[in-house]
Amino acid sequence: MNIHQVTVSDALSSVFSSPQGLASTTATARIAEYGPNRVEPLPREHWLLCLLREFTSLFSIILWLAAGLAFLADWYDPEQGMARVGVAVIAVIILSGLFSFWQEARVERTLAALQGMLPRQVTALRDGVAQTLPAEQLVPGDVILLGQGDNVPADCRLIEAFGVRVNRATVTGESHPQSCDAAPSSSESHLDSRNIVLAGTSLVAGRGRAVVFATGAHTEFGKIAKLTQFGSEADSPLRREIAHLSRFIAFLALTIGAVFFAIGSVIGVSFWRDTILSLGIIIALVPEGLLPTLTLSLVLAAQRLARRNVLIRHLPSVETLGSVTVICTDKTGTLTENRMRAQRVLLDLRPIEVETLAKDPELINRHQLFLRVASYCQDLTETIRDGQRAFNGDPLDTALVEMSERLGAQPASPVRCDEWPFDSDRMRQSVIYPDDAGHMLYCKGALEAVLPLCVSVILAGEVRPLDESTRATILCAQEEMAGQGLRVIALAARRLPPGCPREAQEQALTFCGLVGVDDPPRAGVDAAIAACHTAGIKVIMVTGDLPSTALAIARQIGLTRSKNVSVIVGTQLRKLSAAQLQLALDAPEIIFARVAADQKLRIVESLKTKGHIVAVTGDGVNDAPALRAAHIGIGMGISGTDVAKEAADMVLLDDNFVSIVAAIEEGRALFQNIRKFLTYVFVHNVAELMPSLAFALFGVPLALTPVQALAVDMGTDSLTALALGAERGDSQGMRRPPRSHQEHLMNAVLGVRAYLFLGLIEAAAALAAFFYVLHGGGWQYGTDLPGSDPLYRQATTACLAAIVLLQIANVFLCRSAVRSIFTTGLGGNPLMLWGILLQVVLILFIAYTPWGNAMFGTAPLPIEVWLFLLPWAVGMIALEELRKYYVRYQLARKHANAGLPD
């Protein structure tokens, strides 16, 4: 038999111990065998290797290659200034790598938080004497002393208990403190046994002795730590998309670069000139500013969410939220306030709201015994928080005491003669207090446990016999309260006759009334759930609470709306195969109750297997493995443990489910915004590429040097691209289902628009400006121009100016792929206006200052060149407006044919 199923003496014998604890010599031998009582971290790769890995991704390798070629070209021809290009590219690699590196320390921080939850000191019996020991020195067989407020340092079997109540929420997820005793248990699992106290839990009441049977990694707490270590951490959708985009860009850049290197070799271009050409193509096609712009866009989104009580710990989580298809959420403290309050009572067989009762002093006077039961039958301790009186203990007890004091009851006497603690079998608690006439017994508990013990009832201030009709009325009232999601508590009392034997004390009780207690849903959580449904997001409650409690709250907040709700408890979940669980998850409305840590993790993994993007909310140690395994873990800032916060990708500062909806809306907007600035960036990539192609194919001078191209990538376009990443979300964004996980950032529509439409227009304008200046200066086709020639410098400046000017127009075009510029407008985004100002200042600096001319190989432009460029900008806007009009026309026809509103 297991240790929780045997007597105290057999439990001690099973670990070769005694009521006096272990001998010091035995304890020393056992610690050598079992190891210290702590969670051991797994061997981890050196931080330097982790850092180096961040600089060897595919995208980074391409940039390293570009930087190396730049330095090589600068060695061959220093006048080209290619060293500056190499330095700038390396800076991009370093910044992007450092951004990713800090995320690798999450497991270590999680383990540190786990270890911090365990008590550092413990009182144990060694050689029959109580000694204060470091918790790490505990071994199986140690007998420890526990008191109210103590944290439990190891998994223990109680051998002596007096009014022990344990808060197990951080390990099992149970929201209510559990009564414990030392009697053998018939439970199959030790997790459900009243005589087991687990590491990481705490005593909220009582005192006792317990024998340790598991330490360190062998405790339930340690197993959770192992789950946290080994739990698979999914790549965010954004990381996968960036990887996919990197492969596409790498293939495109290297292929085109290699092709034109070969063409140059065939047509007789010198090796170093051919190398510079290929490097220019690679630099033109690789958006060096993409990762920094993406990072800054995520940072701005995180700052906006922080103002809405959402703290983003891992930046890619912002976009991941927009992809979420399923949210697995805890109940207590997330969907509810985690603050119980008495809402309704049954007095004189009449239900009445507590608010109404407070205004009826006559009714209150007739039921003082009812109030004394509520006030006396509890195990709370008082404390002062922020200068105000508060209670520590069971939230249910707190709710009853607060109700009784509000209605004028006197605080309970400090002298308690005797008690029967609450437990799941008795389903009631009784206490005995002295008064002037003898002793009074006060009893509270579940109605089915209290009502059979009652023989009388208080009606209109008098004690009357309790007949079957009255019992039926009371039961009907209970059903009505329970149907409203209230937890119903029955209150009863009796005056004990002198010499009443203990076994007869809880008999012949007088029924005083019922109290309906609720843990109210958070304000707005019903609207948040409705918004999730509208947005195509499935919300699943996963809790350690009872099924009835979970279902009642789910109905109250609109989480479940049908009668056919699938409710699966932990014992059933253990019996389901992987395939059966995946089929069960297809239910439109499903609730998981009484689940353990490994089961939460299993639910998340099953949802991921089904192709869902999963978000998980949680606050306890038991939630950490699932938080880490999910695509996005959402921790609780107020009630959450350090473990949960460290395992999470984002933290709700107000513990409010409502804040998740705001975060999802931001995430959906971010995905569209990334597409906007990708379009914007790819357009100038084409304009930078065409000069290199013209140079290779037609033997004309290179219209844009690599360092000038980099000035666009890392300078003039940086802030405007960032502004597109910070655009406001579409008002209809939460009325559409989540995007498919097969939908890529880079799709055919975006590619055609950026590369083959807007990009070609901008490239044509850039080359036209280049040749306009050359021909104005008398250049003839076939004439070679050195890089230091003033005419060549002025012509390349014109090409650069054309790109910058058309990008100013393009930033407004990229605000929407469908809506007209006259609809999106020119305002509403101050960052965009600052970005345009930066573009103007930089191009003026590059073209008209000696420093800019020297740094970028440019020369001042006459006003005629700017006048030449203006029609190109206007023409680009006009052509894009025609394209958008055609797209809107086609969408309107499609909706009309489908019978949909526009």
PDB file of C-alpha atoms in Angstrom, residues 327-575:
ATOM      1  CA  ILE A 327      -6.831  30.395 -25.456  1.00  0.00           C
ATOM      2  CA  CYS A 328      -6.557  28.001 -22.513  1.00  0.00           C
ATOM      3  CA  THR A 329      -7.387  30.016 -19.420  1.00  0.00           C
ATOM      4  CA  ASP A 330      -7.499  29.383 -15.706  1.00  0.00           C
ATOM      5  CA  LYS A 331     -10.632  30.446 -13.848  1.00  0.00           C
ATOM      6  CA  THR A 332      -9.789  31.835 -10.433  1.00  0.00           C
ATOM      7  CA  GLY A 333      -8.252  35.292 -10.575  1.00  0.00           C
ATOM      8  CA  THR A 334      -8.269  35.476 -14.370  1.00  0.00           C
ATOM      9  CA  LEU A 335     -11.905  35.178 -15.343  1.00  0.00           C
ATOM     10  CA  THR A 336     -13.033  35.954 -11.799  1.00  0.00           C
ATOM     11  CA  GLU A 337     -11.890  38.502  -9.218  1.00  0.00           C
ATOM     12  CA  ASN A 338     -10.589  35.841  -6.795  1.00  0.00           C
ATOM     13  CA  ARG A 339     -12.466  37.691  -4.076  1.00  0.00           C
ATOM     14  CA  MET A 340     -15.510  35.878  -2.734  1.00  0.00           C
ATOM     15  CA  ARG A 341     -18.462  37.823  -1.399  1.00  0.00           C
ATOM     16  CA  ALA A 342     -21.846  36.910   0.023  1.00  0.00           C
ATOM     17  CA  GLN A 343     -24.481  37.917  -2.461  1.00  0.00           C
ATOM     18  CA  ARG A 344     -27.749  36.334  -1.306  1.00  0.00           C
ATOM     19  CA  VAL A 345     -29.099  34.696   1.858  1.00  0.00           C
ATOM     20  CA  LEU A 346     -32.118  32.563   2.738  1.00  0.00           C
ATOM     21  CA  LEU A 347     -33.820  33.730   5.966  1.00  0.00           C
ATOM     22  CA  ASP A 348     -37.325  32.821   7.079  1.00  0.00           C
ATOM     23  CA  LEU A 349     -37.413  30.599   3.971  1.00  0.00           C
ATOM     24  CA  ARG A 350     -37.249  33.752   1.866  1.00  0.00           C
ATOM     25  CA  PRO A 351     -34.313  34.590  -0.419  1.00  0.00           C
ATOM     26  CA  ILE A 352     -33.020  38.102   0.010  1.00  0.00           C
ATOM     27  CA  GLU A 353     -30.063  40.019  -1.374  1.00  0.00           C
ATOM     28  CA  VAL A 354     -27.393  40.968   1.168  1.00  0.00           C
ATOM     29  CA  GLU A 355     -27.659  44.563  -0.035  1.00  0.00           C
ATOM     30  CA  THR A 356     -31.380  44.523   0.799  1.00  0.00           C
ATOM     31  CA  LEU A 357     -30.841  42.755   4.126  1.00  0.00           C
ATOM     32  CA  ALA A 358     -28.444  45.499   5.236  1.00  0.00           C
ATOM     33  CA  LYS A 359     -31.350  47.953   5.043  1.00  0.00           C
ATOM     34  CA  ASP A 360     -33.676  45.840   7.218  1.00  0.00           C
ATOM     35  CA  PRO A 361     -32.531  46.102  10.890  1.00  0.00           C
ATOM     36  CA  GLU A 362     -35.599  44.266  12.177  1.00  0.00           C
ATOM     37  CA  LEU A 363     -34.836  41.185  10.080  1.00  0.00           C
ATOM     38  CA  ILE A 364     -31.191  41.366  11.134  1.00  0.00           C
ATOM     39  CA  ASN A 365     -32.175  41.433  14.833  1.00  0.00           C
ATOM     40  CA  ARG A 366     -34.321  38.329  14.408  1.00  0.00           C
ATOM     41  CA  HIS A 367     -31.380  36.397  12.954  1.00  0.00           C
ATOM     42  CA  GLN A 368     -28.431  37.210  15.190  1.00  0.00           C
ATOM     43  CA  LEU A 369     -27.687  33.489  15.553  1.00  0.00           C
ATOM     44  CA  PHE A 370     -27.286  33.252  11.764  1.00  0.00           C
ATOM     45  CA  LEU A 371     -24.733  36.086  11.880  1.00  0.00           C
ATOM     46  CA  ARG A 372     -22.852  34.535  14.814  1.00  0.00           C
ATOM     47  CA  VAL A 373     -22.445  31.274  12.880  1.00  0.00           C
ATOM     48  CA  ALA A 374     -21.045  33.217   9.922  1.00  0.00           C
ATOM     49  CA  SER A 375     -18.715  35.178  12.207  1.00  0.00           C
ATOM     50  CA  TYR A 376     -17.522  32.369  14.515  1.00  0.00           C
ATOM     51  CA  CYS A 377     -17.190  29.390  12.165  1.00  0.00           C
ATOM     52  CA  GLN A 378     -13.902  30.355  10.487  1.00  0.00           C
ATOM     53  CA  ASP A 379     -10.109  30.052  10.739  1.00  0.00           C
ATOM     54  CA  LEU A 380      -8.972  33.517   9.725  1.00  0.00           C
ATOM     55  CA  THR A 381      -6.160  35.632  11.082  1.00  0.00           C
ATOM     56  CA  GLU A 382      -6.200  39.403  11.002  1.00  0.00           C
ATOM     57  CA  THR A 383      -3.449  41.587   9.581  1.00  0.00           C
ATOM     58  CA  ILE A 384      -2.865  45.182   8.561  1.00  0.00           C
ATOM     59  CA  ARG A 385      -2.246  45.919   4.875  1.00  0.00           C
ATOM     60  CA  ASP A 386      -1.615  49.433   3.658  1.00  0.00           C
ATOM     61  CA  GLY A 387      -2.969  50.730   6.942  1.00  0.00           C
ATOM     62  CA  GLN A 388      -6.233  48.774   6.660  1.00  0.00           C
ATOM     63  CA  ARG A 389      -7.515  45.695   8.468  1.00  0.00           C
ATOM     64  CA  ALA A 390      -7.482  42.546   6.334  1.00  0.00           C
ATOM     65  CA  PHE A 391      -7.911  38.776   6.714  1.00  0.00           C
ATOM     66  CA  ASN A 392      -5.585  35.890   5.911  1.00  0.00           C
ATOM     67  CA  GLY A 393      -7.164  32.530   5.225  1.00  0.00           C
ATOM     68  CA  ASP A 394      -9.924  30.845   3.251  1.00  0.00           C
ATOM     69  CA  PRO A 395     -11.642  33.345   0.898  1.00  0.00           C
ATOM     70  CA  LEU A 396     -14.992  31.714   1.801  1.00  0.00           C
ATOM     71  CA  ASP A 397     -14.446  32.400   5.488  1.00  0.00           C
ATOM     72  CA  THR A 398     -13.472  35.963   4.627  1.00  0.00           C
ATOM     73  CA  ALA A 399     -16.692  36.459   2.659  1.00  0.00           C
ATOM     74  CA  LEU A 400     -18.864  35.213   5.549  1.00  0.00           C
ATOM     75  CA  VAL A 401     -17.058  37.297   8.186  1.00  0.00           C
ATOM     76  CA  GLU A 402     -17.226  40.427   6.039  1.00  0.00           C
ATOM     77  CA  MET A 403     -20.958  39.865   5.552  1.00  0.00           C
ATOM     78  CA  SER A 404     -21.607  39.321   9.246  1.00  0.00           C
ATOM     79  CA  GLU A 405     -19.603  42.372  10.308  1.00  0.00           C
ATOM     80  CA  ARG A 406     -21.343  44.524   7.714  1.00  0.00           C
ATOM     81  CA  LEU A 407     -24.679  43.430   9.168  1.00  0.00           C
ATOM     82  CA  GLY A 408     -23.574  44.314  12.699  1.00  0.00           C
ATOM     83  CA  ALA A 409     -22.319  41.018  14.159  1.00  0.00           C
ATOM     84  CA  GLN A 410     -19.658  41.110  16.855  1.00  0.00           C
ATOM     85  CA  PRO A 411     -16.232  39.550  16.120  1.00  0.00           C
ATOM     86  CA  ALA A 412     -15.725  36.004  17.322  1.00  0.00           C
ATOM     87  CA  SER A 413     -14.383  35.388  20.806  1.00  0.00           C
ATOM     88  CA  PRO A 414     -10.699  34.390  20.836  1.00  0.00           C
ATOM     89  CA  VAL A 415     -11.478  31.446  23.116  1.00  0.00           C
ATOM     90  CA  ARG A 416     -12.475  28.351  21.129  1.00  0.00           C
ATOM     91  CA  CYS A 417     -13.223  25.222  23.105  1.00  0.00           C
ATOM     92  CA  ASP A 418     -13.204  22.637  20.344  1.00  0.00           C
ATOM     93  CA  GLU A 419     -13.670  22.176  16.611  1.00  0.00           C
ATOM     94  CA  TRP A 420     -14.245  19.741  13.768  1.00  0.00           C
ATOM     95  CA  PRO A 421     -12.218  20.917  10.744  1.00  0.00           C
ATOM     96  CA  PHE A 422     -13.781  20.968   7.330  1.00  0.00           C
ATOM     97  CA  ASP A 423     -12.859  18.138   4.967  1.00  0.00           C
ATOM     98  CA  SER A 424     -14.134  16.787   1.691  1.00  0.00           C
ATOM     99  CA  ASP A 425     -15.820  13.784   3.334  1.00  0.00           C
ATOM    100  CA  ARG A 426     -17.703  15.625   6.095  1.00  0.00           C
ATOM    101  CA  MET A 427     -18.276  18.690   3.886  1.00  0.00           C
ATOM    102  CA  ARG A 428     -18.825  20.834   6.980  1.00  0.00           C
ATOM    103  CA  GLN A 429     -16.993  22.564   9.816  1.00  0.00           C
ATOM    104  CA  SER A 430     -18.142  22.930  13.433  1.00  0.00           C
ATOM    105  CA  VAL A 431     -16.696  25.018  16.257  1.00  0.00           C
ATOM    106  CA  ILE A 432     -17.642  25.365  19.934  1.00  0.00           C
ATOM    107  CA  TYR A 433     -17.512  28.649  21.836  1.00  0.00           C
ATOM    108  CA  PRO A 434     -18.456  29.410  25.432  1.00  0.00           C
ATOM    109  CA  ASP A 435     -21.141  31.937  26.350  1.00  0.00           C
ATOM    110  CA  ASP A 436     -22.957  32.988  29.540  1.00  0.00           C
ATOM    111  CA  ALA A 437     -25.356  30.036  29.370  1.00  0.00           C
ATOM    112  CA  GLY A 438     -22.862  27.293  28.560  1.00  0.00           C
ATOM    113  CA  HIS A 439     -21.481  26.318  25.170  1.00  0.00           C
ATOM    114  CA  MET A 440     -22.707  26.932  21.616  1.00  0.00           C
ATOM    115  CA  LEU A 441     -21.864  24.832  18.573  1.00  0.00           C
ATOM    116  CA  TYR A 442     -21.766  26.660  15.253  1.00  0.00           C
ATOM    117  CA  CYS A 443     -21.751  24.676  12.024  1.00  0.00           C
ATOM    118  CA  LYS A 444     -21.350  25.602   8.364  1.00  0.00           C
ATOM    119  CA  GLY A 445     -20.991  23.458   5.264  1.00  0.00           C
ATOM    120  CA  ALA A 446     -22.677  22.001   2.220  1.00  0.00           C
ATOM    121  CA  LEU A 447     -26.455  21.804   2.561  1.00  0.00           C
ATOM    122  CA  GLU A 448     -26.498  18.058   1.913  1.00  0.00           C
ATOM    123  CA  ALA A 449     -24.130  17.598   4.881  1.00  0.00           C
ATOM    124  CA  VAL A 450     -25.841  20.021   7.285  1.00  0.00           C
ATOM    125  CA  LEU A 451     -29.581  19.732   6.620  1.00  0.00           C
ATOM    126  CA  PRO A 452     -29.878  16.014   7.609  1.00  0.00           C
ATOM    127  CA  LEU A 453     -28.468  16.954  11.030  1.00  0.00           C
ATOM    128  CA  CYS A 454     -31.120  19.635  11.626  1.00  0.00           C
ATOM    129  CA  VAL A 455     -34.371  19.058  13.522  1.00  0.00           C
ATOM    130  CA  SER A 456     -35.531  22.666  13.793  1.00  0.00           C
ATOM    131  CA  VAL A 457     -35.465  25.928  11.894  1.00  0.00           C
ATOM    132  CA  ILE A 458     -35.565  29.613  12.806  1.00  0.00           C
ATOM    133  CA  LEU A 459     -38.676  31.300  11.376  1.00  0.00           C
ATOM    134  CA  ALA A 460     -39.659  34.874  12.283  1.00  0.00           C
ATOM    135  CA  GLY A 461     -37.205  34.827  15.169  1.00  0.00           C
ATOM    136  CA  GLU A 462     -38.603  31.608  16.689  1.00  0.00           C
ATOM    137  CA  VAL A 463     -37.315  28.041  16.697  1.00  0.00           C
ATOM    138  CA  ARG A 464     -39.822  25.721  15.026  1.00  0.00           C
ATOM    139  CA  PRO A 465     -39.798  22.048  14.050  1.00  0.00           C
ATOM    140  CA  LEU A 466     -38.288  21.289  10.656  1.00  0.00           C
ATOM    141  CA  ASP A 467     -40.860  19.342   8.640  1.00  0.00           C
ATOM    142  CA  GLU A 468     -40.560  17.761   5.225  1.00  0.00           C
ATOM    143  CA  SER A 469     -42.293  20.651   3.491  1.00  0.00           C
ATOM    144  CA  THR A 470     -39.783  23.107   4.935  1.00  0.00           C
ATOM    145  CA  ARG A 471     -36.897  20.846   3.937  1.00  0.00           C
ATOM    146  CA  ALA A 472     -38.211  20.786   0.365  1.00  0.00           C
ATOM    147  CA  THR A 473     -38.445  24.572   0.340  1.00  0.00           C
ATOM    148  CA  ILE A 474     -34.851  24.882   1.511  1.00  0.00           C
ATOM    149  CA  LEU A 475     -33.640  22.442  -1.171  1.00  0.00           C
ATOM    150  CA  CYS A 476     -35.487  24.367  -3.882  1.00  0.00           C
ATOM    151  CA  ALA A 477     -33.882  27.599  -2.688  1.00  0.00           C
ATOM    152  CA  GLN A 478     -30.464  25.948  -2.871  1.00  0.00           C
ATOM    153  CA  GLU A 479     -31.071  24.809  -6.445  1.00  0.00           C
ATOM    154  CA  GLU A 480     -32.112  28.299  -7.434  1.00  0.00           C
ATOM    155  CA  MET A 481     -28.967  29.844  -5.929  1.00  0.00           C
ATOM    156  CA  ALA A 482     -26.710  27.213  -7.492  1.00  0.00           C
ATOM    157  CA  GLY A 483     -28.322  27.841 -10.853  1.00  0.00           C
ATOM    158  CA  GLN A 484     -27.102  31.420 -10.575  1.00  0.00           C
ATOM    159  CA  GLY A 485     -23.502  30.261 -10.153  1.00  0.00           C
ATOM    160  CA  LEU A 486     -23.437  30.804  -6.396  1.00  0.00           C
ATOM    161  CA  ARG A 487     -21.631  28.553  -3.960  1.00  0.00           C
ATOM    162  CA  VAL A 488     -24.315  27.708  -1.381  1.00  0.00           C
ATOM    163  CA  ILE A 489     -23.337  27.372   2.292  1.00  0.00           C
ATOM    164  CA  ALA A 490     -25.714  26.193   5.014  1.00  0.00           C
ATOM    165  CA  LEU A 491     -25.455  27.640   8.552  1.00  0.00           C
ATOM    166  CA  ALA A 492     -26.756  25.863  11.672  1.00  0.00           C
ATOM    167  CA  ALA A 493     -26.212  25.894  15.459  1.00  0.00           C
ATOM    168  CA  ARG A 494     -27.276  24.339  18.736  1.00  0.00           C
ATOM    169  CA  ARG A 495     -26.803  24.882  22.437  1.00  0.00           C
ATOM    170  CA  LEU A 496     -24.893  21.925  23.796  1.00  0.00           C
ATOM    171  CA  PRO A 497     -26.440  20.290  26.871  1.00  0.00           C
ATOM    172  CA  PRO A 498     -24.061  19.665  29.793  1.00  0.00           C
ATOM    173  CA  GLY A 499     -22.051  16.501  29.409  1.00  0.00           C
ATOM    174  CA  CYS A 500     -22.965  16.023  25.734  1.00  0.00           C
ATOM    175  CA  PRO A 501     -20.624  13.353  24.290  1.00  0.00           C
ATOM    176  CA  ARG A 502     -18.485  14.466  21.374  1.00  0.00           C
ATOM    177  CA  GLU A 503     -20.027  12.030  18.911  1.00  0.00           C
ATOM    178  CA  ALA A 504     -23.482  13.496  19.603  1.00  0.00           C
ATOM    179  CA  GLN A 505     -22.572  17.162  19.439  1.00  0.00           C
ATOM    180  CA  GLU A 506     -23.270  17.583  15.699  1.00  0.00           C
ATOM    181  CA  GLN A 507     -26.854  16.392  16.051  1.00  0.00           C
ATOM    182  CA  ALA A 508     -30.227  18.014  16.620  1.00  0.00           C
ATOM    183  CA  LEU A 509     -29.045  21.223  15.003  1.00  0.00           C
ATOM    184  CA  THR A 510     -31.180  24.282  14.316  1.00  0.00           C
ATOM    185  CA  PHE A 511     -31.129  25.412  10.705  1.00  0.00           C
ATOM    186  CA  CYS A 512     -30.301  29.151  10.566  1.00  0.00           C
ATOM    187  CA  GLY A 513     -30.220  29.879   6.838  1.00  0.00           C
ATOM    188  CA  LEU A 514     -28.307  29.718   3.564  1.00  0.00           C
ATOM    189  CA  VAL A 515     -25.636  32.000   2.154  1.00  0.00           C
ATOM    190  CA  GLY A 516     -24.995  32.253  -1.592  1.00  0.00           C
ATOM    191  CA  VAL A 517     -21.349  33.198  -2.149  1.00  0.00           C
ATOM    192  CA  ASP A 518     -19.876  34.075  -5.488  1.00  0.00           C
ATOM    193  CA  ASP A 519     -16.430  34.810  -6.861  1.00  0.00           C
ATOM    194  CA  PRO A 520     -17.710  37.419  -9.280  1.00  0.00           C
ATOM    195  CA  PRO A 521     -16.464  37.506 -12.849  1.00  0.00           C
ATOM    196  CA  ARG A 522     -14.216  40.400 -13.657  1.00  0.00           C
ATOM    197  CA  ALA A 523     -15.903  43.425 -15.148  1.00  0.00           C
ATOM    198  CA  GLY A 524     -15.958  43.163 -18.917  1.00  0.00           C
ATOM    199  CA  VAL A 525     -14.854  39.539 -19.078  1.00  0.00           C
ATOM    200  CA  ASP A 526     -18.155  38.515 -20.711  1.00  0.00           C
ATOM    201  CA  ALA A 527     -17.617  41.089 -23.464  1.00  0.00           C
ATOM    202  CA  ALA A 528     -14.030  39.883 -23.859  1.00  0.00           C
ATOM    203  CA  ILE A 529     -15.212  36.286 -24.257  1.00  0.00           C
ATOM    204  CA  ALA A 530     -17.798  37.425 -26.814  1.00  0.00           C
ATOM    205  CA  ALA A 531     -15.087  39.328 -28.699  1.00  0.00           C
ATOM    206  CA  CYS A 532     -12.979  36.165 -28.812  1.00  0.00           C
ATOM    207  CA  HIS A 533     -15.898  34.209 -30.253  1.00  0.00           C
ATOM    208  CA  THR A 534     -16.479  36.900 -32.884  1.00  0.00           C
ATOM    209  CA  ALA A 535     -12.787  36.848 -33.765  1.00  0.00           C
ATOM    210  CA  GLY A 536     -12.882  33.073 -34.276  1.00  0.00           C
ATOM    211  CA  ILE A 537     -10.871  32.301 -31.144  1.00  0.00           C
ATOM    212  CA  LYS A 538     -11.834  29.291 -29.052  1.00  0.00           C
ATOM    213  CA  VAL A 539     -11.607  29.782 -25.281  1.00  0.00           C
ATOM    214  CA  ILE A 540     -11.097  26.676 -23.109  1.00  0.00           C
ATOM    215  CA  MET A 541     -11.226  26.800 -19.318  1.00  0.00           C
ATOM    216  CA  VAL A 542      -8.501  24.630 -17.772  1.00  0.00           C
ATOM    217  CA  THR A 543      -8.692  24.712 -13.978  1.00  0.00           C
ATOM    218  CA  GLY A 544      -7.966  22.743 -10.855  1.00  0.00           C
ATOM    219  CA  ASP A 545     -11.399  23.629  -9.474  1.00  0.00           C
ATOM    220  CA  LEU A 546     -14.482  21.433  -9.242  1.00  0.00           C
ATOM    221  CA  PRO A 547     -16.423  20.778 -12.468  1.00  0.00           C
ATOM    222  CA  SER A 548     -19.649  22.281 -11.083  1.00  0.00           C
ATOM    223  CA  THR A 549     -17.903  25.501 -10.089  1.00  0.00           C
ATOM    224  CA  ALA A 550     -16.136  25.777 -13.429  1.00  0.00           C
ATOM    225  CA  LEU A 551     -19.322  25.136 -15.402  1.00  0.00           C
ATOM    226  CA  ALA A 552     -21.347  27.669 -13.422  1.00  0.00           C
ATOM    227  CA  ILE A 553     -18.784  30.411 -13.994  1.00  0.00           C
ATOM    228  CA  ALA A 554     -18.460  29.435 -17.666  1.00  0.00           C
ATOM    229  CA  ARG A 555     -22.194  29.875 -18.168  1.00  0.00           C
ATOM    230  CA  GLN A 556     -22.203  33.144 -16.258  1.00  0.00           C
ATOM    231  CA  ILE A 557     -19.553  34.769 -18.458  1.00  0.00           C
ATOM    232  CA  GLY A 558     -20.821  33.363 -21.752  1.00  0.00           C
ATOM    233  CA  LEU A 559     -17.942  30.952 -22.210  1.00  0.00           C
ATOM    234  CA  THR A 560     -20.490  28.197 -22.729  1.00  0.00           C
ATOM    235  CA  ARG A 561     -23.844  28.934 -24.339  1.00  0.00           C
ATOM    236  CA  SER A 562     -25.275  25.524 -25.136  1.00  0.00           C
ATOM    237  CA  LYS A 563     -26.549  22.720 -22.921  1.00  0.00           C
ATOM    238  CA  ASN A 564     -24.195  20.152 -24.430  1.00  0.00           C
ATOM    239  CA  VAL A 565     -20.950  21.252 -22.807  1.00  0.00           C
ATOM    240  CA  SER A 566     -18.115  18.737 -22.667  1.00  0.00           C
ATOM    241  CA  VAL A 567     -16.643  18.682 -19.150  1.00  0.00           C
ATOM    242  CA  ILE A 568     -13.555  16.499 -18.683  1.00  0.00           C
ATOM    243  CA  VAL A 569     -12.012  16.003 -15.251  1.00  0.00           C
ATOM    244  CA  GLY A 570      -8.433  15.010 -14.556  1.00  0.00           C
ATOM    245  CA  THR A 571      -9.210  11.353 -13.817  1.00  0.00           C
ATOM    246  CA  GLN A 572     -10.975  11.020 -17.173  1.00  0.00           C
ATOM    247  CA  LEU A 573      -8.168  12.840 -18.974  1.00  0.00           C
ATOM    248  CA  ARG A 574      -5.611  10.346 -17.667  1.00  0.00           C
ATOM    249  CA  LYS A 575      -7.524   7.537 -19.350  1.00  0.00           C
TER     250      LYS A 575
END
